[in-house]
PDB file of C-alpha atoms and ligand atoms in Angstrom:
ATOM      1  CA  UNK A 282    -158.510 211.693 145.766  1.00 58.00           C
ATOM      2  CA  UNK A 283    -158.373 214.310 142.991  1.00 62.00           C
ATOM      3  CA  UNK A 284    -154.664 214.862 143.723  1.00 95.00           C
ATOM      4  CA  UNK A 285    -154.073 211.166 143.114  1.00 98.00           C
ATOM      5  CA  UNK A 286    -155.998 211.281 139.860  1.00 97.00           C
ATOM      6  CA  UNK A 287    -154.156 214.395 138.668  1.00 97.00           C
ATOM      7  CA  UNK A 288    -150.787 212.801 139.494  1.00 98.00           C
ATOM      8  CA  UNK A 289    -151.782 209.617 137.631  1.00 98.00           C
ATOM      9  CA  UNK A 290    -152.831 211.644 134.578  1.00 98.00           C
ATOM     10  CA  UNK A 291    -149.623 213.661 134.637  1.00 98.00           C
ATOM     11  CA  UNK A 292    -147.498 210.505 134.880  1.00 98.00           C
ATOM     12  CA  UNK A 293    -149.440 208.664 132.149  1.00 98.00           C
ATOM     13  CA  UNK A 294    -149.181 211.604 129.761  1.00 98.00           C
ATOM     14  CA  UNK A 295    -145.471 212.142 130.443  1.00 98.00           C
ATOM     15  CA  UNK A 296    -144.726 208.451 129.810  1.00 98.00           C
ATOM     16  CA  UNK A 297    -147.000 208.521 126.760  1.00 98.00           C
ATOM     17  CA  UNK A 298    -145.046 211.446 125.330  1.00 98.00           C
ATOM     18  CA  UNK A 299    -141.811 209.528 125.835  1.00 98.00           C
ATOM     19  CA  UNK A 300    -143.274 206.505 124.026  1.00 98.00           C
ATOM     20  CA  UNK A 301    -144.661 208.599 121.174  1.00 98.00           C
ATOM     21  CA  UNK A 302    -141.263 210.266 120.666  1.00 98.00           C
ATOM     22  CA  UNK A 303    -139.557 206.864 120.385  1.00 98.00           C
ATOM     23  CA  UNK A 304    -142.221 205.100 118.314  1.00 98.00           C
ATOM     24  CA  UNK A 305    -140.940 203.958 114.903  1.00 96.00           C
ATOM     25  CA  UNK A 306    -137.355 204.824 115.920  1.00 96.00           C
ATOM     26  CA  UNK A 307    -134.508 202.336 116.507  1.00 91.00           C
ATOM     27  CA  UNK A 308    -135.094 200.524 119.810  1.00 90.00           C
ATOM     28  CA  UNK A 309    -132.936 198.692 122.319  1.00 93.00           C
ATOM     29  CA  UNK A 310    -134.223 195.171 122.982  1.00 87.00           C
ATOM     30  CA  UNK A 311    -133.368 193.953 126.494  1.00 93.00           C
ATOM     31  CA  UNK A 312    -134.753 190.406 126.155  1.00 92.00           C
ATOM     32  CA  UNK A 313    -136.968 188.226 123.997  1.00 92.00           C
ATOM     33  CA  UNK A 314    -138.976 185.057 124.595  1.00 88.00           C
ATOM     34  CA  UNK A 315    -141.047 183.004 122.145  1.00 86.00           C
ATOM     35  CA  UNK A 316    -144.084 185.297 122.474  1.00 86.00           C
ATOM     36  CA  UNK A 317    -142.762 188.451 124.141  1.00 87.00           C
ATOM     37  CA  UNK A 318    -140.218 191.270 123.899  1.00 92.00           C
ATOM     38  CA  UNK A 319    -138.725 193.441 126.649  1.00 90.00           C
ATOM     39  CA  UNK A 320    -137.590 196.881 125.563  1.00 92.00           C
ATOM     40  CA  UNK A 321    -135.381 199.451 127.230  1.00 95.00           C
ATOM     41  CA  UNK A 322    -138.158 201.989 126.626  1.00 97.00           C
ATOM     42  CA  UNK A 323    -140.469 200.037 128.996  1.00 97.00           C
ATOM     43  CA  UNK A 324    -137.964 200.706 131.773  1.00 97.00           C
ATOM     44  CA  UNK A 325    -137.430 204.358 130.836  1.00 98.00           C
ATOM     45  CA  UNK A 326    -141.190 204.927 130.879  1.00 98.00           C
ATOM     46  CA  UNK A 327    -141.600 203.202 134.255  1.00 98.00           C
ATOM     47  CA  UNK A 328    -138.700 205.224 135.713  1.00 98.00           C
ATOM     48  CA  UNK A 329    -140.402 208.429 134.619  1.00 98.00           C
ATOM     49  CA  UNK A 330    -143.749 207.352 136.091  1.00 98.00           C
ATOM     50  CA  UNK A 331    -142.033 206.344 139.345  1.00 98.00           C
ATOM     51  CA  UNK A 332    -140.267 209.704 139.584  1.00 98.00           C
ATOM     52  CA  UNK A 333    -143.529 211.611 139.149  1.00 98.00           C
ATOM     53  CA  UNK A 334    -145.751 209.473 141.392  1.00 98.00           C
ATOM     54  CA  UNK A 335    -143.321 208.794 144.228  1.00 97.00           C
ATOM     55  CA  UNK A 336    -142.060 212.386 143.932  1.00 97.00           C
ATOM     56  CA  UNK A 337    -145.620 213.485 144.820  1.00 97.00           C
ATOM     57  CA  UNK A 338    -146.308 210.661 147.306  1.00 97.00           C
ATOM     58  CA  UNK A 339    -142.995 209.369 148.719  1.00 96.00           C
ATOM     59  CA  UNK A 340    -144.690 207.117 151.265  1.00 96.00           C
ATOM     60  CA  UNK A 341    -146.557 205.145 148.561  1.00 98.00           C
ATOM     61  CA  UNK A 342    -145.405 201.875 146.964  1.00 98.00           C
ATOM     62  CA  UNK A 343    -145.182 201.155 143.254  1.00 98.00           C
ATOM     63  CA  UNK A 344    -145.807 197.744 141.690  1.00 98.00           C
ATOM     64  CA  UNK A 345    -144.941 197.765 138.017  1.00 98.00           C
ATOM     65  CA  UNK A 346    -144.284 195.402 135.147  1.00 95.00           C
ATOM     66  CA  UNK A 347    -140.666 196.573 135.188  1.00 94.00           C
ATOM     67  CA  UNK A 348    -140.112 196.233 138.936  1.00 95.00           C
ATOM     68  CA  UNK A 349    -141.309 197.260 142.372  1.00 97.00           C
ATOM     69  CA  UNK A 350    -140.390 200.237 144.559  1.00 97.00           C
ATOM     70  CA  UNK A 351    -141.143 200.832 148.250  1.00 95.00           C
ATOM     71  CA  UNK A 352    -142.946 198.820 150.902  1.00 94.00           C
ATOM     72  CA  UNK A 353    -145.565 196.771 149.057  1.00 94.00           C
ATOM     73  CA  UNK A 354    -147.641 196.455 152.236  1.00 94.00           C
ATOM     74  CA  UNK A 355    -148.221 200.234 152.285  1.00 96.00           C
ATOM     75  CA  UNK A 356    -151.865 201.325 152.246  1.00 97.00           C
ATOM     76  CA  UNK A 357    -151.303 203.064 148.903  1.00 98.00           C
ATOM     77  CA  UNK A 358    -149.845 201.069 146.030  1.00 98.00           C
ATOM     78  CA  UNK A 359    -149.546 202.282 142.432  1.00 98.00           C
ATOM     79  CA  UNK A 360    -149.988 199.481 139.890  1.00 98.00           C
ATOM     80  CA  UNK A 361    -148.262 200.409 136.655  1.00 98.00           C
ATOM     81  CA  UNK A 362    -147.822 199.064 133.155  1.00 98.00           C
ATOM     82  CA  UNK A 363    -145.593 201.684 131.507  1.00 98.00           C
ATOM     83  CA  UNK A 364    -146.112 200.191 128.029  1.00 98.00           C
ATOM     84  CA  UNK A 365    -148.988 197.803 127.494  1.00 98.00           C
ATOM     85  CA  UNK A 366    -148.737 196.438 123.975  1.00 97.00           C
ATOM     86  CA  UNK A 367    -144.944 196.178 123.846  1.00 97.00           C
ATOM     87  CA  UNK A 368    -145.001 193.803 120.874  1.00 96.00           C
ATOM     88  CA  UNK A 369    -147.264 196.183 118.930  1.00 97.00           C
ATOM     89  CA  UNK A 370    -144.880 199.037 119.781  1.00 98.00           C
ATOM     90  CA  UNK A 371    -141.856 197.076 118.595  1.00 97.00           C
ATOM     91  CA  UNK A 372    -143.471 196.118 115.274  1.00 97.00           C
ATOM     92  CA  UNK A 373    -144.660 199.683 114.575  1.00 98.00           C
ATOM     93  CA  UNK A 374    -148.347 198.903 115.206  1.00 98.00           C
ATOM     94  CA  UNK A 375    -149.825 202.111 116.659  1.00 98.00           C
ATOM     95  CA  UNK A 376    -151.913 200.436 119.371  1.00 98.00           C
ATOM     96  CA  UNK A 377    -150.378 200.558 122.858  1.00 98.00           C
ATOM     97  CA  UNK A 378    -150.837 202.553 126.038  1.00 98.00           C
ATOM     98  CA  UNK A 379    -149.741 203.487 129.540  1.00 98.00           C
ATOM     99  CA  UNK A 380    -151.846 202.072 132.376  1.00 98.00           C
ATOM    100  CA  UNK A 381    -151.743 203.409 135.945  1.00 98.00           C
ATOM    101  CA  UNK A 382    -153.945 202.451 138.892  1.00 98.00           C
ATOM    102  CA  UNK A 383    -153.837 203.348 142.564  1.00 98.00           C
ATOM    103  CA  UNK A 384    -154.895 200.725 145.108  1.00 98.00           C
ATOM    104  CA  UNK A 385    -155.825 201.675 148.675  1.00 98.00           C
ATOM    105  CA  UNK A 386    -155.608 198.621 150.958  1.00 98.00           C
ATOM    106  CA  UNK A 387    -155.969 196.417 147.888  1.00 97.00           C
ATOM    107  CA  UNK A 388    -158.919 198.197 146.291  1.00 98.00           C
ATOM    108  CA  UNK A 389    -158.447 200.155 143.063  1.00 98.00           C
ATOM    109  CA  UNK A 390    -159.514 203.768 143.688  1.00 98.00           C
ATOM    110  CA  UNK A 391    -157.974 205.544 140.668  1.00 98.00           C
ATOM    111  CA  UNK A 392    -157.447 204.313 137.102  1.00 98.00           C
ATOM    112  CA  UNK A 393    -155.893 206.059 134.109  1.00 98.00           C
ATOM    113  CA  UNK A 394    -155.164 204.643 130.651  1.00 98.00           C
ATOM    114  CA  UNK A 395    -153.452 206.794 128.026  1.00 98.00           C
ATOM    115  CA  UNK A 396    -153.114 206.030 124.306  1.00 98.00           C
ATOM    116  CA  UNK A 397    -150.404 208.447 123.130  1.00 98.00           C
ATOM    117  CA  UNK A 398    -150.970 207.788 119.426  1.00 98.00           C
ATOM    118  CA  UNK A 399    -154.636 208.813 119.447  1.00 98.00           C
ATOM    119  CA  UNK A 400    -154.093 211.174 122.390  1.00 98.00           C
ATOM    120  CA  UNK A 401    -156.961 209.466 124.229  1.00 98.00           C
ATOM    121  CA  UNK A 402    -157.009 209.472 128.012  1.00 98.00           C
ATOM    122  CA  UNK A 403    -159.481 207.420 130.060  1.00 98.00           C
ATOM    123  CA  UNK A 404    -159.682 208.328 133.728  1.00 98.00           C
ATOM    124  CA  UNK A 405    -161.730 207.247 136.672  1.00 98.00           C
ATOM    125  CA  UNK A 406    -161.903 207.428 140.410  1.00 97.00           C
ATOM    126  CA  UNK A 407    -164.011 205.345 142.735  1.00 96.00           C
ATOM    127  CA  UNK A 408    -167.568 206.574 142.999  1.00 93.00           C
ATOM    128  CA  UNK A 409    -167.353 208.910 139.978  1.00 95.00           C
ATOM    129  CA  UNK A 410    -168.389 208.359 136.353  1.00 96.00           C
ATOM    130  CA  UNK A 411    -165.322 207.509 134.265  1.00 98.00           C
ATOM    131  CA  UNK A 412    -164.244 209.873 131.499  1.00 98.00           C
ATOM    132  CA  UNK A 413    -162.680 209.655 128.048  1.00 98.00           C
ATOM    133  CA  UNK A 414    -161.049 212.950 127.090  1.00 93.00           C
ATOM    134  CA  UNK A 415    -163.154 214.623 129.791  1.00 92.00           C
ATOM    135  CA  UNK A 416    -166.544 213.189 128.674  1.00 98.00           C
ATOM    136  CA  UNK A 417    -168.518 210.615 130.665  1.00 98.00           C
ATOM    137  CA  UNK A 418    -168.526 207.110 129.187  1.00 98.00           C
ATOM    138  CA  UNK A 419    -170.752 204.029 129.469  1.00 98.00           C
ATOM    139  CA  UNK A 420    -170.396 200.430 128.344  1.00 98.00           C
ATOM    140  CA  UNK A 421    -172.289 199.363 125.206  1.00 98.00           C
ATOM    141  CA  UNK A 422    -176.002 198.517 125.474  1.00 98.00           C
ATOM    142  CA  UNK A 423    -175.749 195.382 123.247  1.00 98.00           C
ATOM    143  CA  UNK A 424    -177.423 192.336 124.781  1.00 97.00           C
ATOM    144  CA  UNK A 425    -177.380 190.018 121.792  1.00 97.00           C
ATOM    145  CA  UNK A 426    -174.170 187.982 121.636  1.00 97.00           C
ATOM    146  CA  UNK A 427    -174.573 187.506 117.884  1.00 97.00           C
ATOM    147  CA  UNK A 428    -174.090 191.279 117.450  1.00 98.00           C
ATOM    148  CA  UNK A 429    -171.154 191.575 119.846  1.00 98.00           C
ATOM    149  CA  UNK A 430    -167.508 192.359 119.132  1.00 98.00           C
ATOM    150  CA  UNK A 431    -165.314 190.532 121.655  1.00 98.00           C
ATOM    151  CA  UNK A 432    -161.576 190.844 122.143  1.00 98.00           C
ATOM    152  CA  UNK A 433    -159.762 187.646 123.113  1.00 97.00           C
ATOM    153  CA  UNK A 434    -156.231 187.913 124.523  1.00 95.00           C
ATOM    154  CA  UNK A 435    -153.894 184.972 124.034  1.00 90.00           C
ATOM    155  CA  UNK A 436    -151.163 186.178 126.421  1.00 82.00           C
ATOM    156  CA  UNK A 437    -147.544 185.038 126.189  1.00 82.00           C
ATOM    157  CA  UNK A 438    -147.066 181.544 127.571  1.00 85.00           C
ATOM    158  CA  UNK A 439    -147.884 178.214 125.948  1.00 87.00           C
ATOM    159  CA  UNK A 440    -150.230 177.415 128.838  1.00 85.00           C
ATOM    160  CA  UNK A 441    -152.288 180.609 128.458  1.00 85.00           C
ATOM    161  CA  UNK A 442    -152.324 180.268 124.667  1.00 89.00           C
ATOM    162  CA  UNK A 443    -153.567 176.682 124.972  1.00 90.00           C
ATOM    163  CA  UNK A 444    -156.225 177.820 127.435  1.00 86.00           C
ATOM    164  CA  UNK A 445    -157.355 180.663 125.155  1.00 89.00           C
ATOM    165  CA  UNK A 446    -157.582 178.829 121.838  1.00 93.00           C
ATOM    166  CA  UNK A 447    -160.673 176.678 122.560  1.00 93.00           C
ATOM    167  CA  UNK A 448    -162.428 179.782 123.842  1.00 92.00           C
ATOM    168  CA  UNK A 449    -161.546 181.684 120.667  1.00 95.00           C
ATOM    169  CA  UNK A 450    -162.727 178.766 118.546  1.00 95.00           C
ATOM    170  CA  UNK A 451    -166.130 178.700 120.244  1.00 94.00           C
ATOM    171  CA  UNK A 452    -166.575 182.448 120.537  1.00 96.00           C
ATOM    172  CA  UNK A 453    -165.724 183.252 116.932  1.00 96.00           C
ATOM    173  CA  UNK A 454    -168.848 181.346 115.812  1.00 96.00           C
ATOM    174  CA  UNK A 455    -171.126 182.974 118.375  1.00 96.00           C
ATOM    175  CA  UNK A 456    -170.302 186.675 118.005  1.00 98.00           C
ATOM    176  CA  UNK A 457    -170.179 189.140 115.108  1.00 98.00           C
ATOM    177  CA  UNK A 458    -166.393 189.459 115.326  1.00 98.00           C
ATOM    178  CA  UNK A 459    -163.563 188.388 117.579  1.00 98.00           C
ATOM    179  CA  UNK A 460    -160.571 190.722 117.801  1.00 98.00           C
ATOM    180  CA  UNK A 461    -157.050 190.264 119.118  1.00 97.00           C
ATOM    181  CA  UNK A 462    -155.646 193.746 119.517  1.00 97.00           C
ATOM    182  CA  UNK A 463    -152.495 193.219 121.637  1.00 97.00           C
ATOM    183  CA  UNK A 464    -153.108 195.594 124.535  1.00 98.00           C
ATOM    184  CA  UNK A 465    -155.213 194.316 127.423  1.00 98.00           C
ATOM    185  CA  UNK A 466    -155.426 197.758 129.045  1.00 98.00           C
ATOM    186  CA  UNK A 467    -156.797 199.298 125.835  1.00 98.00           C
ATOM    187  CA  UNK A 468    -159.220 196.355 125.522  1.00 98.00           C
ATOM    188  CA  UNK A 469    -160.552 197.242 128.985  1.00 98.00           C
ATOM    189  CA  UNK A 470    -160.726 200.950 128.119  1.00 98.00           C
ATOM    190  CA  UNK A 471    -162.600 200.058 124.908  1.00 99.00           C
ATOM    191  CA  UNK A 472    -165.105 197.948 126.863  1.00 98.00           C
ATOM    192  CA  UNK A 473    -165.603 200.842 129.296  1.00 98.00           C
ATOM    193  CA  UNK A 474    -166.509 203.256 126.488  1.00 98.00           C
ATOM    194  CA  UNK A 475    -168.576 200.808 124.422  1.00 98.00           C
ATOM    195  CA  UNK A 476    -166.222 200.193 121.476  1.00 98.00           C
ATOM    196  CA  UNK A 477    -165.901 196.535 122.481  1.00 98.00           C
ATOM    197  CA  UNK A 478    -168.667 194.531 124.130  1.00 98.00           C
ATOM    198  CA  UNK A 479    -166.309 192.232 126.046  1.00 98.00           C
ATOM    199  CA  UNK A 480    -162.670 191.312 126.583  1.00 98.00           C
ATOM    200  CA  UNK A 481    -161.563 187.839 127.720  1.00 97.00           C
ATOM    201  CA  UNK A 482    -158.108 186.507 128.576  1.00 96.00           C
ATOM    202  CA  UNK A 483    -156.963 183.362 130.405  1.00 93.00           C
ATOM    203  CA  UNK A 484    -153.768 184.603 132.072  1.00 94.00           C
ATOM    204  CA  UNK A 485    -153.290 188.331 132.427  1.00 96.00           C
ATOM    205  CA  UNK A 486    -151.169 190.279 134.912  1.00 96.00           C
ATOM    206  CA  UNK A 487    -152.523 192.703 137.464  1.00 97.00           C
ATOM    207  CA  UNK A 488    -150.682 195.696 135.968  1.00 98.00           C
ATOM    208  CA  UNK A 489    -152.392 195.110 132.584  1.00 98.00           C
ATOM    209  CA  UNK A 490    -155.915 195.250 134.014  1.00 98.00           C
ATOM    210  CA  UNK A 491    -155.901 197.180 137.323  1.00 98.00           C
ATOM    211  CA  UNK A 492    -156.781 200.601 135.861  1.00 98.00           C
ATOM    212  CA  UNK A 493    -159.216 199.067 133.368  1.00 98.00           C
ATOM    213  CA  UNK A 494    -161.050 197.157 136.090  1.00 98.00           C
ATOM    214  CA  UNK A 495    -162.086 200.419 137.745  1.00 98.00           C
ATOM    215  CA  UNK A 496    -163.086 201.987 134.397  1.00 98.00           C
ATOM    216  CA  UNK A 497    -165.209 198.991 133.299  1.00 98.00           C
ATOM    217  CA  UNK A 498    -167.101 198.724 136.580  1.00 98.00           C
ATOM    218  CA  UNK A 499    -167.604 202.473 136.942  1.00 98.00           C
ATOM    219  CA  UNK A 500    -168.915 202.593 133.352  1.00 98.00           C
ATOM    220  CA  UNK A 501    -171.640 200.088 134.264  1.00 98.00           C
ATOM    221  CA  UNK A 502    -169.845 196.959 133.074  1.00 98.00           C
ATOM    222  CA  UNK A 503    -169.177 193.628 134.731  1.00 98.00           C
ATOM    223  CA  UNK A 504    -165.879 192.173 135.807  1.00 98.00           C
ATOM    224  CA  UNK A 505    -165.182 188.515 136.532  1.00 97.00           C
ATOM    225  CA  UNK A 506    -161.643 187.873 137.757  1.00 97.00           C
ATOM    226  CA  UNK A 507    -160.310 184.557 138.959  1.00 97.00           C
ATOM    227  CA  UNK A 508    -156.752 184.379 140.345  1.00 96.00           C
ATOM    228  CA  UNK A 509    -154.511 181.709 138.772  1.00 93.00           C
ATOM    229  CA  UNK A 510    -153.203 179.394 141.441  1.00 90.00           C
ATOM    230  CA  UNK A 511    -149.765 178.758 139.910  1.00 86.00           C
ATOM    231  CA  UNK A 512    -148.626 182.359 139.227  1.00 86.00           C
ATOM    232  CA  UNK A 513    -149.094 185.270 141.649  1.00 88.00           C
ATOM    233  CA  UNK A 514    -151.103 188.293 140.447  1.00 90.00           C
ATOM    234  CA  UNK A 515    -152.260 186.605 137.230  1.00 94.00           C
ATOM    235  CA  UNK A 516    -155.938 186.275 136.444  1.00 96.00           C
ATOM    236  CA  UNK A 517    -158.535 184.800 134.160  1.00 95.00           C
ATOM    237  CA  UNK A 518    -160.685 187.740 133.249  1.00 97.00           C
ATOM    238  CA  UNK A 519    -163.987 188.494 131.576  1.00 97.00           C
ATOM    239  CA  UNK A 520    -164.705 192.224 131.312  1.00 98.00           C
ATOM    240  CA  UNK A 521    -168.005 192.954 129.621  1.00 98.00           C
ATOM    241  CA  UNK A 522    -170.913 195.315 129.309  1.00 98.00           C
ATOM    242  CA  UNK A 523    -172.734 193.030 131.773  1.00 98.00           C
ATOM    243  CA  UNK A 524    -175.542 192.247 129.328  1.00 98.00           C
ATOM    244  CA  UNK A 525    -174.062 189.346 127.346  1.00 97.00           C
ATOM    245  CA  UNK A 526    -174.330 185.648 128.081  1.00 90.00           C
ATOM    246  CA  UNK A 527    -170.649 184.810 127.518  1.00 90.00           C
ATOM    247  CA  UNK A 528    -170.336 181.408 129.165  1.00 80.00           C
TER     248      UNK A 528
HETATM  249  C1  IPD B 179    -149.549 192.191 127.002  1.00 83.17           C
HETATM  250  C2  IPD B 179    -150.734 192.761 126.262  1.00 83.17           C
HETATM  251  C3  IPD B 179    -151.483 191.687 125.471  1.00 83.17           C
HETATM  252  C4  IPD B 179    -151.917 190.557 126.361  1.00 83.17           C
HETATM  253  C5  IPD B 179    -150.734 189.994 127.130  1.00 83.17           C
HETATM  254  C6  IPD B 179    -150.033 191.092 127.901  1.00 83.17           C
HETATM  255  P1  IPD B 179    -147.475 193.828 127.615  1.00 83.17           P
HETATM  256  O1  IPD B 179    -148.959 193.180 127.829  1.00 83.17           O
HETATM  257  O2  IPD B 179    -151.628 193.367 127.160  1.00 83.17           O
HETATM  258  O3  IPD B 179    -152.663 192.215 124.894  1.00 83.17           O
HETATM  259  O4  IPD B 179    -152.513 189.547 125.579  1.00 83.17           O
HETATM  260  O5  IPD B 179    -151.220 189.016 128.016  1.00 83.17           O
HETATM  261  O6  IPD B 179    -148.937 190.547 128.594  1.00 83.17           O
HETATM  262  O7  IPD B 179    -146.519 192.696 127.795  1.00 83.17           O
HETATM  263  O8  IPD B 179    -147.455 194.397 126.244  1.00 83.17           O
HETATM  264  O9  IPD B 179    -147.392 194.846 128.691  1.00 83.17           O
END
């Protein structure tokens, strides 16, 4: 499994370097919607990750935000978000990351999240304590909701925004602070290392949360994921330190 983890780290850092080099430079926009932007750099970063991972493991499949490669029914499937926090990236907000997970027969066994601006790398493999920059991490010990800092994602469609707003309205009165940071993968990484006490979103894609799901659980946290029935591989998610009464 270590080979898989090393390959994931290499790919995340290579893509992160590419993103860092292009941050705050002129960018090519491929498409925009009301609440989202697609950049050429997303595709360049995914191409680089694909080259590294499938170069090492040609029989594996890759399922990424920017497209799929290989036989998706393979035992090994890489789940990749080459740039999580694309809108932040585009607006020059230095909070985005690369997220890479490996699933074996549907179960996440490796997870890596890399923030190229802070040069922070979270890594985990099934059955091992997760690490941030090589040091073991744990979720926060906070059990009192009134002291908690909770990130709420509002996603990119009207339906998910409408589903998230009532939650935000209730939560903001119950916790110390709500945050909306713009990168679900970093939210999960922050829960895993205790910077955030919980992260909640009503419609988030698998590639945004696959690596983080392993990190949160391996760091002692709790994950509640419910698949949306109308869109494949989209979930309602609550990732927390497991000690808070969030409902
Ligand atoms: C988005 C970010 C954001 C979340 C959205 C995601 P992207 O990912 O993770 O925090 O609220 O739901 O789509 O598009 O930047 O990869």
